Structure formats: C-alpha cells, structure tokens
Short mmCIF file of N, CA and C in Angstrom, two decimals:
data_model
loop_
_atom_site.label_atom_id
_atom_site.label_comp_id
_atom_site.label_asym_id
_atom_site.label_seq_id
_atom_site.Cartn_x
_atom_site.Cartn_y
_atom_site.Cartn_z
N MET A 8 -90.37 -58.05 -220.08
CA MET A 8 -89.38 -58.32 -219.14
C MET A 8 -90.00 -57.07 -218.19
N GLN A 9 -89.89 -57.12 -216.96
CA GLN A 9 -90.26 -56.36 -215.90
C GLN A 9 -89.00 -55.96 -214.98
N ILE A 10 -88.83 -54.56 -214.62
CA ILE A 10 -87.69 -54.40 -213.68
C ILE A 10 -87.96 -53.55 -212.61
N LYS A 11 -87.87 -54.10 -211.41
CA LYS A 11 -88.23 -53.43 -209.97
C LYS A 11 -87.02 -52.96 -209.47
N LYS A 12 -87.11 -51.74 -209.10
CA LYS A 12 -86.22 -50.90 -208.28
C LYS A 12 -86.46 -51.31 -206.86
N LEU A 13 -85.29 -51.87 -206.46
CA LEU A 13 -85.34 -52.45 -204.84
C LEU A 13 -84.73 -51.47 -204.02
N ARG A 14 -84.18 -50.37 -204.44
CA ARG A 14 -83.56 -49.20 -203.68
C ARG A 14 -83.53 -48.26 -204.33
N PRO A 15 -84.00 -46.74 -203.28
CA PRO A 15 -84.70 -45.56 -204.04
C PRO A 15 -83.28 -45.22 -205.18
N ASN A 16 -82.07 -45.11 -204.95
CA ASN A 16 -81.07 -44.73 -205.60
C ASN A 16 -80.57 -45.53 -206.68
N ALA A 17 -81.39 -46.77 -206.92
CA ALA A 17 -81.15 -47.46 -208.18
C ALA A 17 -81.36 -47.10 -209.50
N ILE A 18 -80.55 -47.51 -210.53
CA ILE A 18 -80.90 -46.72 -212.11
C ILE A 18 -81.35 -47.99 -212.61
N ILE A 19 -82.31 -47.73 -213.38
CA ILE A 19 -83.18 -48.62 -214.21
C ILE A 19 -82.17 -48.51 -215.44
N PRO A 20 -81.83 -50.01 -215.94
CA PRO A 20 -80.79 -49.80 -217.36
C PRO A 20 -81.72 -49.71 -218.51
N LYS A 21 -80.96 -49.10 -219.34
CA LYS A 21 -81.84 -49.00 -220.72
C LYS A 21 -80.82 -49.02 -221.86
N ILE A 22 -81.32 -49.36 -222.94
CA ILE A 22 -80.48 -49.31 -224.13
C ILE A 22 -79.96 -47.81 -224.48
N GLN A 23 -78.68 -47.67 -224.40
CA GLN A 23 -77.85 -46.24 -224.61
C GLN A 23 -78.05 -45.78 -225.91
N THR A 24 -77.71 -46.74 -227.01
CA THR A 24 -77.81 -46.38 -228.41
C THR A 24 -78.34 -47.28 -229.31
N ALA A 25 -78.70 -46.89 -230.67
CA ALA A 25 -79.40 -47.74 -231.72
C ALA A 25 -78.58 -49.10 -231.79
N GLY A 26 -77.12 -49.15 -231.66
CA GLY A 26 -76.53 -50.11 -232.14
C GLY A 26 -76.00 -50.89 -230.75
N ALA A 27 -76.22 -50.40 -229.55
CA ALA A 27 -76.02 -51.47 -228.44
C ALA A 27 -76.24 -52.78 -228.21
N ALA A 28 -75.61 -53.46 -228.07
CA ALA A 28 -75.96 -55.13 -227.98
C ALA A 28 -76.56 -55.45 -226.24
N ALA A 29 -76.24 -54.51 -225.47
CA ALA A 29 -76.29 -54.97 -224.37
C ALA A 29 -76.91 -53.41 -223.08
N ILE A 30 -77.27 -53.89 -222.09
CA ILE A 30 -77.65 -52.60 -221.22
C ILE A 30 -76.70 -52.24 -220.11
N ASP A 31 -76.61 -51.46 -219.76
CA ASP A 31 -75.57 -51.18 -218.60
C ASP A 31 -75.90 -51.34 -217.38
N LEU A 32 -75.38 -51.85 -216.43
CA LEU A 32 -75.88 -52.17 -215.02
C LEU A 32 -74.86 -51.10 -214.15
N HIS A 33 -75.69 -50.60 -213.18
CA HIS A 33 -75.09 -49.52 -212.32
C HIS A 33 -74.92 -50.03 -210.89
N ALA A 34 -73.76 -49.44 -210.30
CA ALA A 34 -73.65 -49.41 -208.70
C ALA A 34 -74.94 -48.95 -208.10
N CYS A 35 -75.22 -49.63 -207.25
CA CYS A 35 -76.17 -48.81 -206.32
C CYS A 35 -75.78 -49.09 -204.79
N LEU A 36 -74.98 -48.08 -204.25
CA LEU A 36 -74.42 -47.89 -203.14
C LEU A 36 -74.67 -46.66 -201.92
N ASP A 37 -74.45 -47.03 -200.84
CA ASP A 37 -74.93 -45.90 -199.75
C ASP A 37 -73.28 -45.21 -199.73
N SER A 38 -72.25 -45.85 -200.09
CA SER A 38 -71.21 -45.10 -199.69
C SER A 38 -70.23 -45.89 -200.60
N SER A 39 -69.23 -45.52 -201.25
CA SER A 39 -68.39 -46.23 -202.27
C SER A 39 -67.61 -47.17 -201.77
N ILE A 40 -67.24 -48.13 -202.62
CA ILE A 40 -66.23 -49.37 -202.09
C ILE A 40 -64.83 -49.37 -202.71
N LEU A 41 -63.71 -49.51 -201.97
CA LEU A 41 -62.51 -49.70 -202.48
C LEU A 41 -62.68 -51.02 -203.17
N LEU A 42 -61.90 -50.93 -204.11
CA LEU A 42 -61.54 -52.47 -204.90
C LEU A 42 -60.26 -52.47 -205.00
N THR A 43 -59.51 -53.69 -204.56
CA THR A 43 -58.04 -53.79 -204.63
C THR A 43 -57.83 -55.36 -205.42
N PRO A 44 -56.58 -55.50 -205.94
CA PRO A 44 -56.18 -56.64 -206.52
C PRO A 44 -56.46 -57.88 -205.42
N GLU A 45 -56.35 -57.48 -204.05
CA GLU A 45 -56.39 -58.55 -203.00
C GLU A 45 -57.84 -58.71 -202.74
N THR A 46 -58.74 -57.56 -202.91
CA THR A 46 -60.12 -57.86 -202.18
C THR A 46 -61.04 -57.48 -203.29
N PRO A 47 -61.59 -58.65 -203.73
CA PRO A 47 -62.91 -58.55 -204.71
C PRO A 47 -64.17 -58.11 -203.84
N ALA A 48 -65.01 -57.44 -204.78
CA ALA A 48 -66.49 -57.03 -203.94
C ALA A 48 -67.69 -57.30 -204.84
N LEU A 49 -68.64 -57.55 -204.01
CA LEU A 49 -69.99 -57.90 -204.54
C LEU A 49 -70.91 -56.48 -204.56
N ILE A 50 -70.80 -56.02 -205.66
CA ILE A 50 -71.64 -54.83 -205.75
C ILE A 50 -73.15 -54.67 -205.95
N PRO A 51 -74.03 -54.37 -205.19
CA PRO A 51 -75.26 -54.51 -205.33
C PRO A 51 -75.76 -53.45 -206.93
N THR A 52 -76.88 -53.69 -207.43
CA THR A 52 -77.30 -52.91 -208.55
C THR A 52 -78.61 -52.19 -208.00
N GLY A 53 -79.35 -52.78 -207.08
CA GLY A 53 -80.24 -52.12 -206.34
C GLY A 53 -81.82 -52.61 -207.63
N ILE A 54 -81.52 -53.19 -208.44
CA ILE A 54 -82.67 -53.84 -209.14
C ILE A 54 -82.79 -55.42 -209.48
N ALA A 55 -84.10 -55.77 -209.68
CA ALA A 55 -84.30 -57.11 -209.85
C ALA A 55 -85.04 -57.06 -211.20
N ILE A 56 -84.80 -58.26 -212.08
CA ILE A 56 -85.35 -58.36 -213.52
C ILE A 56 -85.78 -59.55 -213.31
N HIS A 57 -87.44 -59.63 -213.80
CA HIS A 57 -88.09 -60.66 -214.09
C HIS A 57 -88.11 -60.97 -215.66
N ILE A 58 -87.17 -62.00 -216.18
CA ILE A 58 -87.51 -62.47 -217.89
C ILE A 58 -88.57 -63.10 -217.91
N ALA A 59 -89.70 -62.61 -218.78
CA ALA A 59 -90.90 -63.57 -218.54
C ALA A 59 -90.92 -64.47 -219.90
N ASP A 60 -89.84 -64.50 -220.77
CA ASP A 60 -89.66 -65.46 -221.90
C ASP A 60 -88.77 -66.36 -221.36
N LYS A 61 -89.10 -67.54 -221.15
CA LYS A 61 -88.19 -68.65 -220.79
C LYS A 61 -87.14 -69.01 -221.90
N SER A 62 -87.31 -68.60 -222.89
CA SER A 62 -86.25 -68.65 -224.16
C SER A 62 -85.15 -67.80 -223.95
N LEU A 63 -84.93 -66.65 -223.15
CA LEU A 63 -84.24 -65.86 -222.73
C LEU A 63 -83.15 -65.88 -221.72
N VAL A 64 -82.04 -65.65 -221.69
CA VAL A 64 -81.12 -65.67 -220.35
C VAL A 64 -80.51 -64.33 -220.81
N GLY A 65 -80.22 -63.82 -219.20
CA GLY A 65 -79.29 -62.57 -219.28
C GLY A 65 -78.03 -62.89 -219.05
N LEU A 66 -76.91 -62.36 -220.00
CA LEU A 66 -75.87 -62.74 -219.58
C LEU A 66 -75.07 -61.46 -218.96
N ILE A 67 -74.36 -61.56 -217.82
CA ILE A 67 -73.66 -60.54 -217.29
C ILE A 67 -72.23 -60.47 -217.77
N LEU A 68 -71.94 -59.45 -218.33
CA LEU A 68 -70.44 -59.23 -218.87
C LEU A 68 -69.72 -57.95 -218.50
N PRO A 69 -68.51 -58.21 -218.47
CA PRO A 69 -67.50 -57.07 -218.07
C PRO A 69 -67.50 -56.03 -218.98
N ARG A 70 -67.46 -54.88 -218.47
CA ARG A 70 -67.31 -53.57 -219.32
C ARG A 70 -65.97 -53.42 -219.84
N SER A 71 -65.62 -53.38 -221.10
CA SER A 71 -64.21 -53.28 -221.52
C SER A 71 -63.49 -51.91 -221.12
N GLY A 72 -64.08 -50.84 -220.87
CA GLY A 72 -63.30 -49.68 -220.60
C GLY A 72 -62.82 -50.08 -219.03
N HIS A 73 -63.41 -50.77 -218.02
CA HIS A 73 -62.90 -50.91 -216.66
C HIS A 73 -61.73 -51.86 -216.94
N GLY A 74 -61.83 -52.91 -217.69
CA GLY A 74 -60.95 -53.74 -218.01
C GLY A 74 -59.55 -53.40 -218.59
N PHE A 75 -59.59 -52.49 -219.50
CA PHE A 75 -58.50 -51.97 -220.12
C PHE A 75 -57.70 -51.07 -219.32
N SER A 76 -58.50 -50.19 -218.73
CA SER A 76 -58.22 -48.90 -217.76
C SER A 76 -57.80 -49.26 -216.41
N HIS A 77 -58.32 -50.28 -215.67
CA HIS A 77 -58.25 -50.41 -214.34
C HIS A 77 -57.92 -51.67 -214.05
N GLY A 78 -57.81 -52.76 -214.91
CA GLY A 78 -57.77 -54.46 -214.52
C GLY A 78 -58.97 -54.79 -213.99
N ILE A 79 -60.13 -54.12 -214.06
CA ILE A 79 -61.45 -54.56 -213.60
C ILE A 79 -62.25 -55.70 -214.28
N GLY A 80 -62.61 -56.91 -213.76
CA GLY A 80 -63.53 -57.55 -214.47
C GLY A 80 -64.39 -58.34 -213.67
N LEU A 81 -65.17 -59.19 -214.26
CA LEU A 81 -66.37 -60.05 -213.12
C LEU A 81 -65.37 -61.10 -212.72
N MET A 82 -65.79 -61.42 -211.13
CA MET A 82 -65.21 -62.74 -210.61
C MET A 82 -65.37 -64.17 -211.25
N ASN A 83 -66.41 -64.12 -211.66
CA ASN A 83 -66.65 -65.37 -212.60
C ASN A 83 -66.59 -65.23 -214.01
N THR A 84 -66.12 -64.37 -214.72
CA THR A 84 -65.99 -63.96 -216.20
C THR A 84 -67.27 -63.60 -216.76
N ALA A 85 -68.37 -64.39 -216.56
CA ALA A 85 -69.63 -64.02 -216.98
C ALA A 85 -70.86 -64.63 -216.22
N GLY A 86 -71.58 -63.96 -215.94
CA GLY A 86 -72.77 -64.34 -215.11
C GLY A 86 -74.12 -64.51 -215.68
N VAL A 87 -74.92 -65.37 -215.14
CA VAL A 87 -76.16 -65.80 -215.86
C VAL A 87 -77.39 -65.68 -215.04
N ILE A 88 -78.06 -64.94 -215.68
CA ILE A 88 -79.42 -64.59 -215.07
C ILE A 88 -80.63 -65.34 -215.67
N ASP A 89 -81.09 -66.35 -215.13
CA ASP A 89 -82.05 -67.34 -215.67
C ASP A 89 -83.36 -66.68 -215.61
N SER A 90 -84.18 -67.18 -216.40
CA SER A 90 -85.68 -66.68 -216.73
C SER A 90 -86.29 -66.32 -215.29
N ASP A 91 -86.07 -67.37 -214.37
CA ASP A 91 -86.84 -67.74 -213.08
C ASP A 91 -86.15 -67.11 -211.96
N TYR A 92 -84.94 -66.31 -212.19
CA TYR A 92 -84.27 -65.70 -211.03
C TYR A 92 -84.91 -64.32 -211.00
N GLN A 93 -85.25 -63.90 -209.78
CA GLN A 93 -86.09 -62.67 -209.65
C GLN A 93 -85.74 -61.72 -208.45
N GLY A 94 -84.56 -62.16 -207.79
CA GLY A 94 -83.77 -61.52 -206.80
C GLY A 94 -82.93 -60.26 -207.20
N GLU A 95 -82.16 -59.59 -206.48
CA GLU A 95 -81.44 -58.66 -206.72
C GLU A 95 -80.16 -59.00 -207.53
N ILE A 96 -79.82 -58.43 -208.81
CA ILE A 96 -78.57 -58.46 -209.30
C ILE A 96 -77.56 -58.10 -208.63
N MET A 97 -76.61 -58.77 -208.33
CA MET A 97 -75.21 -58.59 -207.64
C MET A 97 -74.47 -58.66 -208.67
N ILE A 98 -73.13 -57.89 -208.53
CA ILE A 98 -72.00 -58.13 -209.45
C ILE A 98 -70.92 -58.20 -208.72
N LYS A 99 -70.02 -59.17 -208.86
CA LYS A 99 -68.77 -59.50 -208.16
C LYS A 99 -67.79 -59.12 -208.87
N LEU A 100 -66.82 -58.22 -208.40
CA LEU A 100 -65.93 -57.45 -209.44
C LEU A 100 -64.69 -57.77 -208.77
N ARG A 101 -63.50 -58.13 -209.62
CA ARG A 101 -62.29 -58.24 -209.06
C ARG A 101 -61.24 -57.52 -210.02
N MET A 102 -60.22 -57.10 -209.46
CA MET A 102 -59.11 -56.22 -210.01
C MET A 102 -57.89 -57.24 -210.13
N SER A 103 -57.46 -57.11 -211.38
CA SER A 103 -56.16 -58.08 -211.70
C SER A 103 -55.03 -57.37 -211.65
N HIS A 104 -54.68 -56.11 -211.84
CA HIS A 104 -53.55 -55.42 -211.64
C HIS A 104 -53.99 -53.75 -211.23
N GLY A 105 -52.85 -53.12 -210.55
CA GLY A 105 -53.22 -51.80 -210.36
C GLY A 105 -53.24 -51.70 -208.64
N ASP A 106 -53.31 -50.35 -208.38
CA ASP A 106 -53.00 -50.28 -206.81
C ASP A 106 -54.48 -50.40 -206.35
N SER A 107 -55.70 -49.70 -206.57
CA SER A 107 -56.76 -49.84 -206.26
C SER A 107 -57.87 -48.87 -207.12
N TYR A 108 -59.10 -49.16 -207.00
CA TYR A 108 -59.99 -48.15 -207.59
C TYR A 108 -61.36 -48.03 -206.75
N ARG A 109 -61.78 -46.99 -206.79
CA ARG A 109 -63.10 -46.98 -205.84
C ARG A 109 -64.28 -46.85 -206.55
N ILE A 110 -64.99 -47.64 -206.49
CA ILE A 110 -66.54 -47.74 -207.10
C ILE A 110 -67.38 -46.84 -206.55
N GLN A 111 -68.18 -45.94 -207.20
CA GLN A 111 -69.07 -45.04 -207.02
C GLN A 111 -70.60 -45.18 -207.08
N ASP A 112 -71.25 -44.82 -206.32
CA ASP A 112 -72.88 -44.92 -206.63
C ASP A 112 -73.05 -44.47 -208.10
N GLY A 113 -74.04 -45.41 -208.76
CA GLY A 113 -74.30 -44.77 -209.91
C GLY A 113 -73.31 -45.25 -210.86
N GLU A 114 -72.20 -45.42 -210.76
CA GLU A 114 -71.14 -46.11 -211.98
C GLU A 114 -71.49 -47.29 -212.53
N ARG A 115 -71.36 -47.07 -213.78
CA ARG A 115 -71.56 -48.18 -214.69
C ARG A 115 -70.52 -49.45 -214.54
N ILE A 116 -70.99 -50.63 -214.09
CA ILE A 116 -70.34 -51.62 -213.51
C ILE A 116 -69.98 -52.86 -214.29
N ALA A 117 -71.14 -53.26 -215.20
CA ALA A 117 -71.18 -54.25 -215.93
C ALA A 117 -72.51 -53.98 -216.99
N GLN A 118 -72.30 -55.14 -217.85
CA GLN A 118 -73.29 -54.69 -218.83
C GLN A 118 -74.44 -56.31 -218.97
N MET A 119 -75.53 -56.14 -219.34
CA MET A 119 -76.24 -57.42 -219.70
C MET A 119 -76.78 -57.26 -220.73
N MET A 120 -76.55 -58.78 -221.54
CA MET A 120 -77.00 -58.97 -222.78
C MET A 120 -77.94 -59.98 -222.79
N PHE A 121 -79.24 -60.08 -223.70
CA PHE A 121 -80.22 -61.07 -223.47
C PHE A 121 -79.85 -61.89 -224.55
N VAL A 122 -79.85 -63.14 -224.61
CA VAL A 122 -79.59 -64.02 -225.62
C VAL A 122 -80.63 -65.00 -225.36
N LEU A 123 -81.05 -65.68 -226.35
CA LEU A 123 -81.55 -66.98 -226.84
C LEU A 123 -80.93 -68.01 -226.53
N VAL A 124 -81.72 -69.10 -225.48
CA VAL A 124 -81.29 -70.39 -225.10
C VAL A 124 -81.83 -71.21 -225.85
N TYR A 125 -81.29 -72.42 -226.45
CA TYR A 125 -81.47 -73.44 -227.07
C TYR A 125 -81.38 -74.57 -226.23
N LYS A 126 -82.56 -75.08 -225.73
CA LYS A 126 -82.43 -76.26 -224.92
C LYS A 126 -82.35 -77.63 -225.46
N ALA A 127 -81.31 -78.58 -225.06
CA ALA A 127 -81.19 -79.68 -225.81
C ALA A 127 -82.17 -80.84 -225.22
#
C-alpha cells in the first residue's frame, strides 16, 4: 500500500496498538469546522491511498468515541475505498444530536479497516 500526503499538515495514518483492527484518519484543515445536527460537513484528510492489492478494500468506519460522546457519525454509515481509487480521502460527518461540535485540524475523525473482497 502507498500513502501520499496531499497537504503539508496531513497526518499519515498508522496502526496505534498491536490489537488495533483499523488505522485512524485525521482531519486536515486550514481552520476548524463547526458541525451541527443541521449541517453535515465534508472533512478532508489530506492523504491519498493506493491499495495495490485488488483483493483488498478500505472500509471507512466511524469512531465510537465520537458517536457516544457527541452523536457524530459518518453520513453514509460506512465508506468504501476501492483498490483503484487514488484521490483524496474525504470524510462526510453528520451529528445526530447535541448542539454543535468543532472539528480541529489533526483530530481523529474516522478509521479505516482493510478487508478481503470476495468477488462473485
């Protein structure tokens, strides 16, 4: 797998612990973004990933801490990064309850898990 920084302040994701099933994706922002229940936001990560192995897919999943504490989840429940997609990974967040939450540069906003794909 190849990871490319598209912006200078992008954070390259990595496995955080031996038992981690996914890598954390971080917001890559010039300024913070206010998220409210009425206004979803498209958050750039500042990275592009090339998954060279066509039998793998990257699944974008929400962070459970954000969901429990702030009602924040992914707009499309789970995202799919196909092996042939090489553009910037963008995360569309929504807030189901609460007043508002400010997303900061460098904050962990989602996670990506790599899974085998069985083609019919």
